[in-house]
mmCIF file of C-alpha atoms and ligand atoms in Angstrom:
data_model
loop_
_atom_site.group_PDB
_atom_site.id
_atom_site.type_symbol
_atom_site.label_atom_id
_atom_site.label_comp_id
_atom_site.label_asym_id
_atom_site.label_seq_id
_atom_site.Cartn_x
_atom_site.Cartn_y
_atom_site.Cartn_z
ATOM 1 C CA UNK A 213 93.382 88.915 50.216
ATOM 2 C CA UNK A 214 90.446 87.108 52.150
ATOM 3 C CA UNK A 215 87.389 89.643 53.336
ATOM 4 C CA UNK A 216 88.274 90.675 56.737
ATOM 5 C CA UNK A 217 86.407 89.199 59.003
ATOM 6 C CA UNK A 218 85.732 91.382 61.870
ATOM 7 C CA UNK A 219 86.364 89.939 65.533
ATOM 8 C CA UNK A 220 87.033 93.139 67.307
ATOM 9 C CA UNK A 221 83.661 94.536 69.105
ATOM 10 C CA UNK A 222 79.897 93.271 68.779
ATOM 11 C CA UNK A 223 80.008 97.107 68.678
ATOM 12 C CA UNK A 224 80.536 96.720 64.585
ATOM 13 C CA UNK A 225 77.087 95.615 63.451
ATOM 14 C CA UNK A 226 75.460 97.346 60.996
ATOM 15 C CA UNK A 227 71.853 97.552 60.556
ATOM 16 C CA UNK A 228 70.348 95.073 59.200
ATOM 17 C CA UNK A 229 67.376 95.945 55.977
ATOM 18 C CA UNK A 230 64.935 95.125 58.488
ATOM 19 C CA UNK A 231 66.051 97.545 61.010
ATOM 20 C CA UNK A 232 66.758 100.190 58.463
ATOM 21 C CA UNK A 233 63.027 100.251 57.234
ATOM 22 C CA UNK A 234 61.658 101.122 60.639
ATOM 23 C CA UNK A 235 64.393 103.135 61.437
ATOM 24 C CA UNK A 236 62.440 104.621 58.053
ATOM 25 C CA UNK A 237 58.890 104.405 58.902
ATOM 26 C CA UNK A 238 59.148 105.644 62.612
ATOM 27 C CA UNK A 239 57.423 108.942 63.252
ATOM 28 C CA UNK A 240 59.261 111.117 65.794
ATOM 29 C CA UNK A 241 59.325 114.423 67.408
ATOM 30 C CA UNK A 242 61.849 117.100 68.693
ATOM 31 C CA UNK A 243 62.796 114.618 71.876
ATOM 32 C CA UNK A 244 64.343 117.712 73.974
ATOM 33 C CA UNK A 245 60.257 118.775 73.151
ATOM 34 C CA UNK A 246 59.635 115.158 74.364
ATOM 35 C CA UNK A 247 57.579 115.295 71.778
ATOM 36 C CA UNK A 248 59.312 112.332 70.080
ATOM 37 C CA UNK A 249 56.908 109.365 70.431
ATOM 38 C CA UNK A 250 59.559 106.525 69.546
ATOM 39 C CA UNK A 251 61.905 107.875 72.015
ATOM 40 C CA UNK A 252 59.001 108.007 74.943
ATOM 41 C CA UNK A 253 58.121 104.397 73.259
ATOM 42 C CA UNK A 254 61.903 102.976 73.915
ATOM 43 C CA UNK A 255 62.398 104.790 77.066
ATOM 44 C CA UNK A 256 58.817 103.725 78.840
ATOM 45 C CA UNK A 257 59.124 100.080 77.424
ATOM 46 C CA UNK A 258 63.468 99.514 78.777
ATOM 47 C CA UNK A 259 62.584 101.275 82.114
ATOM 48 C CA UNK A 260 59.274 98.311 82.440
ATOM 49 C CA UNK A 261 61.710 95.678 80.998
ATOM 50 C CA UNK A 262 63.964 96.638 84.156
ATOM 51 C CA UNK A 263 61.245 96.819 85.999
ATOM 52 C CA UNK A 264 62.469 100.868 86.671
ATOM 53 C CA UNK A 265 60.305 104.464 86.870
ATOM 54 C CA UNK A 266 62.055 105.787 84.543
ATOM 55 C CA UNK A 267 64.291 105.292 81.531
ATOM 56 C CA UNK A 268 66.850 108.144 78.922
ATOM 57 C CA UNK A 269 67.684 107.115 75.820
ATOM 58 C CA UNK A 270 71.138 108.700 75.171
ATOM 59 C CA UNK A 271 73.676 108.688 72.089
ATOM 60 C CA UNK A 272 76.547 106.067 74.183
ATOM 61 C CA UNK A 273 77.577 103.674 76.918
ATOM 62 C CA UNK A 274 79.926 106.021 77.813
ATOM 63 C CA UNK A 275 77.097 109.083 78.178
ATOM 64 C CA UNK A 276 74.756 106.727 79.945
ATOM 65 C CA UNK A 277 77.582 106.047 82.682
ATOM 66 C CA UNK A 278 78.519 109.322 83.147
ATOM 67 C CA UNK A 279 75.079 110.343 83.841
ATOM 68 C CA UNK A 280 74.395 107.801 86.592
ATOM 69 C CA UNK A 281 77.758 109.309 87.602
ATOM 70 C CA UNK A 282 76.519 112.693 87.412
ATOM 71 C CA UNK A 283 73.201 112.159 89.002
ATOM 72 C CA UNK A 284 74.514 110.365 92.100
ATOM 73 C CA UNK A 285 77.379 112.329 93.590
ATOM 74 C CA UNK A 286 79.288 115.612 94.133
ATOM 75 C CA UNK A 287 82.655 117.219 92.972
ATOM 76 C CA UNK A 288 84.748 115.135 95.518
ATOM 77 C CA UNK A 289 83.139 112.313 96.239
ATOM 78 C CA UNK A 290 84.480 108.637 95.952
ATOM 79 C CA UNK A 291 83.680 105.710 93.449
ATOM 80 C CA UNK A 292 84.450 102.301 94.392
ATOM 81 C CA UNK A 293 84.732 100.214 91.163
ATOM 82 C CA UNK A 294 87.227 97.573 90.167
ATOM 83 C CA UNK A 295 90.309 98.735 88.274
ATOM 84 C CA UNK A 296 89.262 96.747 85.389
ATOM 85 C CA UNK A 297 85.776 98.303 84.678
ATOM 86 C CA UNK A 298 85.006 100.069 81.342
ATOM 87 C CA UNK A 299 84.274 103.387 83.591
ATOM 88 C CA UNK A 300 87.724 103.507 85.004
ATOM 89 C CA UNK A 301 89.344 101.988 82.137
ATOM 90 C CA UNK A 302 87.863 103.303 78.874
ATOM 91 C CA UNK A 303 85.760 106.312 79.700
ATOM 92 C CA UNK A 304 88.842 109.222 79.302
ATOM 93 C CA UNK A 305 88.815 109.715 82.708
ATOM 94 C CA UNK A 306 85.516 111.211 82.574
ATOM 95 C CA UNK A 307 84.758 110.320 86.109
ATOM 96 C CA UNK A 308 87.203 112.722 87.034
ATOM 97 C CA UNK A 309 87.075 115.644 84.332
ATOM 98 C CA UNK A 310 83.748 116.060 84.578
ATOM 99 C CA UNK A 311 81.955 114.592 87.269
ATOM 100 C CA UNK A 312 84.741 115.187 89.920
ATOM 101 C CA UNK A 313 84.933 112.307 91.457
ATOM 102 C CA UNK A 314 87.999 110.142 92.924
ATOM 103 C CA UNK A 315 87.782 106.303 92.691
ATOM 104 C CA UNK A 316 89.111 104.251 94.974
ATOM 105 C CA UNK A 317 89.508 99.862 93.552
ATOM 106 C CA UNK A 318 87.615 97.050 94.743
ATOM 107 C CA UNK A 319 89.605 94.294 94.536
ATOM 108 C CA UNK A 320 88.720 90.701 93.278
ATOM 109 C CA UNK A 321 91.401 88.630 95.019
ATOM 110 C CA UNK A 322 88.341 86.383 97.318
ATOM 111 C CA UNK A 323 86.421 86.425 93.880
ATOM 112 C CA UNK A 324 84.638 83.179 92.171
ATOM 113 C CA UNK A 325 85.725 85.124 88.615
ATOM 114 C CA UNK A 326 87.553 88.506 87.300
ATOM 115 C CA UNK A 327 85.799 91.339 87.735
ATOM 116 C CA UNK A 328 83.394 89.995 90.090
ATOM 117 C CA UNK A 329 83.372 91.663 93.751
ATOM 118 C CA UNK A 330 82.320 89.878 96.690
ATOM 119 C CA UNK A 331 80.253 92.376 99.824
ATOM 120 C CA UNK A 332 83.889 91.337 102.100
ATOM 121 C CA UNK A 333 86.227 93.013 99.374
ATOM 122 C CA UNK A 334 84.292 96.007 99.185
ATOM 123 C CA UNK A 335 83.954 96.490 103.171
ATOM 124 C CA UNK A 336 87.547 96.252 102.955
ATOM 125 C CA UNK A 337 87.387 99.021 100.655
ATOM 126 C CA UNK A 338 84.859 101.554 102.441
ATOM 127 C CA UNK A 339 87.314 103.707 104.312
ATOM 128 C CA UNK A 340 85.295 105.206 107.681
ATOM 129 C CA UNK A 341 83.935 108.828 107.888
ATOM 130 C CA UNK A 342 86.839 111.407 108.146
ATOM 131 C CA UNK A 343 87.692 114.658 108.249
ATOM 132 C CA UNK A 344 90.971 113.358 105.338
ATOM 133 C CA UNK A 345 88.690 110.986 102.919
ATOM 134 C CA UNK A 346 86.876 111.407 100.102
ATOM 135 C CA UNK A 347 83.012 110.730 101.228
ATOM 136 C CA UNK A 348 82.285 107.032 99.330
ATOM 137 C CA UNK A 349 79.023 107.990 97.186
ATOM 138 C CA UNK A 350 78.988 104.932 94.471
ATOM 139 C CA UNK A 351 79.428 102.152 94.223
ATOM 140 C CA UNK A 352 79.814 100.277 90.956
ATOM 141 C CA UNK A 353 79.579 97.021 88.929
ATOM 142 C CA UNK A 354 80.188 95.591 85.234
ATOM 143 C CA UNK A 355 77.674 92.790 84.088
ATOM 144 C CA UNK A 356 78.948 91.484 82.020
ATOM 145 C CA UNK A 357 82.135 92.771 82.709
ATOM 146 C CA UNK A 358 84.480 93.446 79.589
ATOM 147 C CA UNK A 359 88.111 93.340 80.831
ATOM 148 C CA UNK A 360 86.788 89.991 83.036
ATOM 149 C CA UNK A 361 86.380 88.020 80.063
ATOM 150 C CA UNK A 362 83.020 88.665 79.461
ATOM 151 C CA UNK A 363 81.882 86.315 82.707
ATOM 152 C CA UNK A 364 77.987 87.364 84.622
ATOM 153 C CA UNK A 365 77.970 88.231 88.117
ATOM 154 C CA UNK A 366 76.746 84.835 90.021
ATOM 155 C CA UNK A 367 72.785 86.540 91.663
ATOM 156 C CA UNK A 368 73.903 84.734 95.375
ATOM 157 C CA UNK A 369 76.895 87.417 94.873
ATOM 158 C CA UNK A 370 75.003 90.292 92.920
ATOM 159 C CA UNK A 371 72.466 90.127 96.039
ATOM 160 C CA UNK A 372 74.906 90.614 98.588
ATOM 161 C CA UNK A 373 77.291 92.548 97.224
ATOM 162 C CA UNK A 374 75.213 94.905 95.991
ATOM 163 C CA UNK A 375 72.721 94.228 99.364
ATOM 164 C CA UNK A 376 76.284 95.115 101.556
ATOM 165 C CA UNK A 377 76.455 98.521 99.237
ATOM 166 C CA UNK A 378 73.273 100.044 99.818
ATOM 167 C CA UNK A 379 73.295 99.086 103.452
ATOM 168 C CA UNK A 380 76.473 100.996 103.433
ATOM 169 C CA UNK A 381 75.085 104.460 102.248
ATOM 170 C CA UNK A 382 76.066 103.905 99.007
ATOM 171 C CA UNK A 383 74.278 104.050 95.688
ATOM 172 C CA UNK A 384 74.962 101.318 92.704
ATOM 173 C CA UNK A 385 75.073 101.746 89.078
ATOM 174 C CA UNK A 386 75.342 98.248 86.848
ATOM 175 C CA UNK A 387 77.540 99.459 83.371
ATOM 176 C CA UNK A 388 75.155 96.488 81.914
ATOM 177 C CA UNK A 389 76.630 97.761 78.280
ATOM 178 C CA UNK A 390 75.893 93.751 77.604
ATOM 179 C CA UNK A 391 72.737 93.750 80.605
ATOM 180 C CA UNK A 392 71.309 91.660 77.522
ATOM 181 C CA UNK A 393 74.612 88.545 77.147
ATOM 182 C CA UNK A 394 74.048 88.559 80.788
ATOM 183 C CA UNK A 395 70.527 87.374 81.679
ATOM 184 C CA UNK A 396 70.962 84.690 78.001
ATOM 185 C CA UNK A 397 73.810 83.296 79.525
ATOM 186 C CA UNK A 398 71.800 82.915 83.479
ATOM 187 C CA UNK A 399 68.751 82.686 82.488
ATOM 188 C CA UNK A 400 67.081 85.511 84.190
ATOM 189 C CA UNK A 401 64.947 88.364 83.061
ATOM 190 C CA UNK A 402 65.901 91.516 83.037
ATOM 191 C CA UNK A 403 64.307 92.756 86.404
ATOM 192 C CA UNK A 404 65.910 90.433 88.428
ATOM 193 C CA UNK A 405 69.542 91.766 87.463
ATOM 194 C CA UNK A 406 68.541 95.326 88.254
ATOM 195 C CA UNK A 407 66.729 94.789 91.329
ATOM 196 C CA UNK A 408 69.801 95.515 93.530
ATOM 197 C CA UNK A 409 71.226 98.474 91.278
ATOM 198 C CA UNK A 410 69.804 101.589 91.798
ATOM 199 C CA UNK A 411 70.707 102.528 88.070
ATOM 200 C CA UNK A 412 72.228 100.611 85.506
ATOM 201 C CA UNK A 413 72.471 101.131 81.641
ATOM 202 C CA UNK A 414 72.859 99.117 78.536
ATOM 203 C CA UNK A 415 73.480 99.518 75.313
ATOM 204 C CA UNK A 416 71.994 98.584 72.326
ATOM 205 C CA UNK A 417 74.735 99.116 70.131
ATOM 206 C CA UNK A 418 76.573 96.039 70.621
ATOM 207 C CA UNK A 419 74.415 92.792 70.977
ATOM 208 C CA UNK A 420 71.426 93.778 69.811
ATOM 209 C CA UNK A 421 72.973 95.649 66.543
ATOM 210 C CA UNK A 422 71.508 98.815 66.359
ATOM 211 C CA UNK A 423 73.626 101.666 65.170
ATOM 212 C CA UNK A 424 73.227 103.768 67.967
ATOM 213 C CA UNK A 425 72.277 104.388 71.541
ATOM 214 C CA UNK A 426 72.102 103.084 75.189
ATOM 215 C CA UNK A 427 69.995 103.940 78.101
ATOM 216 C CA UNK A 428 70.238 104.681 81.740
ATOM 217 C CA UNK A 429 67.331 103.041 83.596
ATOM 218 C CA UNK A 430 66.719 103.767 87.411
ATOM 219 C CA UNK A 431 64.058 105.485 89.436
ATOM 220 C CA UNK A 432 62.354 108.614 88.038
ATOM 221 C CA UNK A 433 63.847 111.682 90.189
ATOM 222 C CA UNK A 434 67.254 110.243 89.161
ATOM 223 C CA UNK A 435 66.076 109.930 85.683
ATOM 224 C CA UNK A 436 65.522 113.445 86.087
ATOM 225 C CA UNK A 437 68.691 115.068 86.950
ATOM 226 C CA UNK A 438 70.096 112.454 84.282
ATOM 227 C CA UNK A 439 68.348 114.096 81.698
ATOM 228 C CA UNK A 440 69.015 117.283 82.872
ATOM 229 C CA UNK A 441 72.401 116.348 83.048
ATOM 230 C CA UNK A 442 72.517 115.225 79.737
ATOM 231 C CA UNK A 443 70.953 118.341 77.771
ATOM 232 C CA UNK A 444 74.385 120.130 79.662
ATOM 233 C CA UNK A 445 76.595 117.302 78.147
ATOM 234 C CA UNK A 446 75.486 118.178 74.860
ATOM 235 C CA UNK A 447 73.724 114.688 74.836
ATOM 236 C CA UNK A 448 69.989 116.548 73.998
ATOM 237 C CA UNK A 449 69.122 115.347 70.449
ATOM 238 C CA UNK A 450 66.020 116.306 68.334
ATOM 239 C CA UNK A 451 64.215 113.677 66.029
ATOM 240 C CA UNK A 452 66.022 110.692 67.369
ATOM 241 C CA UNK A 453 63.428 108.334 67.252
ATOM 242 C CA UNK A 454 65.138 107.609 63.669
ATOM 243 C CA UNK A 455 67.575 105.648 66.375
ATOM 244 C CA UNK A 456 65.023 104.677 68.797
ATOM 245 C CA UNK A 457 63.614 102.667 66.434
ATOM 246 C CA UNK A 458 66.467 100.902 65.639
ATOM 247 C CA UNK A 459 66.026 100.227 69.634
ATOM 248 C CA UNK A 460 62.758 98.885 69.520
ATOM 249 C CA UNK A 461 63.156 96.574 66.350
ATOM 250 C CA UNK A 462 65.976 94.896 68.394
ATOM 251 C CA UNK A 463 63.895 93.991 71.393
ATOM 252 C CA UNK A 464 61.354 92.532 69.401
ATOM 253 C CA UNK A 465 64.280 90.912 66.888
ATOM 254 C CA UNK A 466 67.796 90.657 68.614
ATOM 255 C CA UNK A 467 67.579 89.975 72.028
ATOM 256 C CA UNK A 468 65.930 86.388 71.847
ATOM 257 C CA UNK A 469 68.806 85.821 69.439
ATOM 258 C CA UNK A 470 72.116 86.191 71.736
ATOM 259 C CA UNK A 471 72.272 82.930 72.752
ATOM 260 C CA UNK A 472 74.076 82.185 68.681
ATOM 261 C CA UNK A 473 76.686 84.556 69.786
ATOM 262 C CA UNK A 474 77.468 82.446 72.919
ATOM 263 C CA UNK A 475 77.660 79.526 71.380
ATOM 264 C CA UNK A 476 79.692 80.529 68.876
ATOM 265 C CA UNK A 477 81.928 82.528 71.096
ATOM 266 C CA UNK A 478 82.645 78.962 73.329
ATOM 267 C CA UNK A 479 82.717 77.204 69.793
ATOM 268 C CA UNK A 480 85.474 79.629 68.295
ATOM 269 C CA UNK A 481 87.500 79.322 71.823
ATOM 270 C CA UNK A 482 87.543 75.455 72.007
ATOM 271 C CA UNK A 483 88.911 75.935 68.392
ATOM 272 C CA UNK A 484 91.404 77.953 69.780
ATOM 273 C CA UNK A 485 92.191 76.662 73.180
ATOM 274 C CA UNK A 486 93.432 73.483 70.839
ATOM 275 C CA UNK A 487 95.757 75.574 69.220
ATOM 276 C CA UNK A 488 99.874 75.724 70.252
ATOM 277 C CA UNK A 489 99.408 78.944 69.702
ATOM 278 C CA UNK A 490 96.977 79.628 72.637
ATOM 279 C CA UNK A 491 97.191 78.459 76.563
ATOM 280 C CA UNK A 492 93.493 79.436 77.983
ATOM 281 C CA UNK A 493 90.724 77.585 79.779
ATOM 282 C CA UNK A 494 87.337 77.467 77.039
ATOM 283 C CA UNK A 495 85.421 76.515 79.888
ATOM 284 C CA UNK A 496 85.795 80.241 81.370
ATOM 285 C CA UNK A 497 83.932 81.744 78.287
ATOM 286 C CA UNK A 498 80.618 82.688 79.426
ATOM 287 C CA UNK A 499 79.124 85.102 76.660
ATOM 288 C CA UNK A 500 80.414 86.334 73.563
ATOM 289 C CA UNK A 501 83.723 87.512 74.470
ATOM 290 C CA UNK A 502 86.387 85.689 73.815
ATOM 291 C CA UNK A 503 89.786 86.498 76.381
ATOM 292 C CA UNK A 504 92.271 84.068 74.924
ATOM 293 C CA UNK A 505 96.087 84.444 76.684
ATOM 294 C CA UNK A 506 98.857 83.314 74.363
ATOM 295 C CA UNK A 507 100.740 80.728 75.137
ATOM 296 C CA UNK A 508 105.016 81.620 75.974
ATOM 297 C CA UNK A 509 105.673 79.682 73.163
ATOM 298 C CA UNK A 510 103.605 81.871 70.520
ATOM 299 C CA UNK A 511 105.464 85.255 72.344
ATOM 300 C CA UNK A 512 108.599 83.819 71.620
ATOM 301 C CA UNK A 513 108.466 83.118 68.814
ATOM 302 C CA UNK A 514 106.594 85.507 67.047
ATOM 303 C CA UNK A 515 106.313 88.289 69.339
ATOM 304 C CA UNK A 516 103.339 89.862 72.113
ATOM 305 C CA UNK A 517 100.183 89.887 71.465
ATOM 306 C CA UNK A 518 100.163 93.073 69.651
ATOM 307 C CA UNK A 519 102.462 91.717 67.091
ATOM 308 C CA UNK A 520 100.140 88.986 66.982
ATOM 309 C CA UNK A 521 97.168 91.486 66.140
ATOM 310 C CA UNK A 522 99.107 92.764 63.355
ATOM 311 C CA UNK A 523 100.401 89.416 61.647
ATOM 312 C CA UNK A 524 96.157 87.889 61.970
ATOM 313 C CA UNK A 525 95.050 91.001 60.651
ATOM 314 C CA UNK A 526 96.950 90.341 57.759
ATOM 315 C CA UNK A 527 95.554 86.816 57.996
ATOM 316 C CA UNK A 528 92.284 88.482 57.440
ATOM 317 C CA UNK A 529 91.327 88.704 61.003
ATOM 318 C CA UNK A 530 90.058 91.893 62.709
ATOM 319 C CA UNK A 531 90.510 91.523 66.702
ATOM 320 C CA UNK A 532 92.156 93.195 69.827
ATOM 321 C CA UNK A 533 94.834 93.076 71.504
ATOM 322 C CA UNK A 534 93.611 93.780 75.373
ATOM 323 C CA UNK A 535 97.119 92.884 77.190
ATOM 324 C CA UNK A 536 100.843 91.922 76.148
ATOM 325 C CA UNK A 537 99.411 88.573 76.275
ATOM 326 C CA UNK A 538 96.009 88.361 75.797
ATOM 327 C CA UNK A 539 93.935 88.688 72.740
ATOM 328 C CA UNK A 540 89.771 89.812 72.639
ATOM 329 C CA UNK A 541 87.446 87.910 69.797
ATOM 330 C CA UNK A 542 83.737 88.680 69.857
ATOM 331 C CA UNK A 543 81.156 87.133 68.527
ATOM 332 C CA UNK A 544 77.912 89.211 67.283
ATOM 333 C CA UNK A 545 75.331 89.550 64.754
ATOM 334 C CA UNK A 546 77.027 90.079 61.555
ATOM 335 C CA UNK A 547 78.613 86.454 61.465
ATOM 336 C CA UNK A 548 77.784 82.839 61.598
ATOM 337 C CA UNK A 549 78.699 79.704 61.558
ATOM 338 C CA UNK A 550 80.245 79.765 58.318
ATOM 339 C CA UNK A 551 82.361 82.775 58.988
ATOM 340 C CA UNK A 552 83.307 81.085 62.775
ATOM 341 C CA UNK A 553 84.288 78.291 60.864
ATOM 342 C CA UNK A 554 86.771 80.548 58.318
ATOM 343 C CA UNK A 555 88.032 82.279 61.260
ATOM 344 C CA UNK A 556 89.039 79.341 63.076
ATOM 345 C CA UNK A 557 90.973 77.930 59.888
ATOM 346 C CA UNK A 558 92.350 81.325 59.307
ATOM 347 C CA UNK A 559 93.970 81.746 62.830
ATOM 348 C CA UNK A 560 94.372 77.900 62.631
ATOM 349 C CA UNK A 561 96.290 78.500 59.736
ATOM 350 C CA UNK A 562 99.454 80.408 61.442
HETATM 351 N N1 TLP B 543 83.315 98.548 74.776
HETATM 352 C C1 TLP B 543 83.885 98.822 73.866
HETATM 353 C C2 TLP B 543 85.185 99.679 74.080
HETATM 354 O O1 TLP B 543 84.737 101.032 74.523
HETATM 355 C C3 TLP B 543 85.877 98.501 74.774
HETATM 356 C C4 TLP B 543 84.083 97.353 73.193
HETATM 357 O O2 TLP B 543 84.409 97.096 71.977
HETATM 358 O O3 TLP B 543 83.640 96.858 74.161
HETATM 359 N N2 TLP B 543 81.046 99.461 79.061
HETATM 360 C C5 TLP B 543 80.958 98.447 78.807
HETATM 361 C C6 TLP B 543 81.470 97.261 79.920
HETATM 362 C C7 TLP B 543 81.806 97.983 77.401
HETATM 363 O O4 TLP B 543 82.540 97.399 76.861
HETATM 364 C C8 TLP B 543 81.993 99.502 76.595
HETATM 365 C C9 TLP B 543 82.180 99.480 74.846
HETATM 366 C C10 TLP B 543 80.759 100.620 76.908
HETATM 367 C C11 TLP B 543 80.738 101.084 78.379
HETATM 368 C C12 TLP B 543 80.888 101.836 76.384
HETATM 369 O O5 TLP B 543 79.652 102.229 75.303
HETATM 370 P P1 TLP B 543 80.278 102.988 74.091
HETATM 371 O O6 TLP B 543 80.571 102.491 73.009
HETATM 372 O O7 TLP B 543 78.804 102.992 73.472
HETATM 373 O O8 TLP B 543 80.232 104.741 74.931
#
């Protein structure tokens, strides 16, 4: 059996020996007591990178998003977001179960890319104040947009839509699990991506290759509320500096290499798009996520994407079916050019 090549997600990366060494050697304290110097250093550094007052280290992107909701809404409020957003699609309904909020969808019908919402479509979704309606409180965007194909928000649309949301009285949260990839793809700094959002979550455990951890970034008051809610959720960690050290290491060593993952995704997409098995436009791939639509002929001959996922696994390719006709392949730190070549060869041989 071939050694499997894991293209399921950028979450599968394992800490490098150098990262493990940084984790082992770091100074720690008790972060609930605010005496862990490494956590404090990571939070301060991240807040600075995004041009905000404060940051909070949390175990996961899901918790960072939930804390953004809890800190900026009350039970009964409405969140406006896209129907394919991670917050709605993949977070176990935490916005409802824990925060007591409902969701109203904002569509992308007039938008340049899937998952990206214009000010006009947000305007249509915001209902007037009325005794019947929940209070719209929070607008959330995702950059890069995972189920939109890893696409990046164009800077002008980002500014226009978020400014519109603020003027309509909404708080704005950016799910920036892969905000580093967005900055890399656009060639802009993180501050400009965070300028029009009140809070932003950023994951260390995806493209940056850390084993655990995300940050919620925003103004001091909001982060203080989130810190309190984090404890409530059981997310107050003690000698968390061991984990934060991985984050500091990744900011120093893994941020500047994300372009390599993007180049490998582009290469993978171009090769897959040539195969009769697929039918999609590789030019739509902007970062490290390749959403590859199966051709009708592939579905007719073999089955839907879930059947193909099993077939690919048997051939030593790990990936995820994201819908009945689309498979996602993700490039990341644990893959090199030779592994991508090998993966393309294995897929092409099916
Ligand atoms: N996404 C994972 C799965 O949950 C689907 C993946 O493999 O892509 N926001 C976005 C945009 C994400 O893609 C993810 C993880 C999260 C938040 C949640 O992060 P974690 O897994 O740390 O809770």
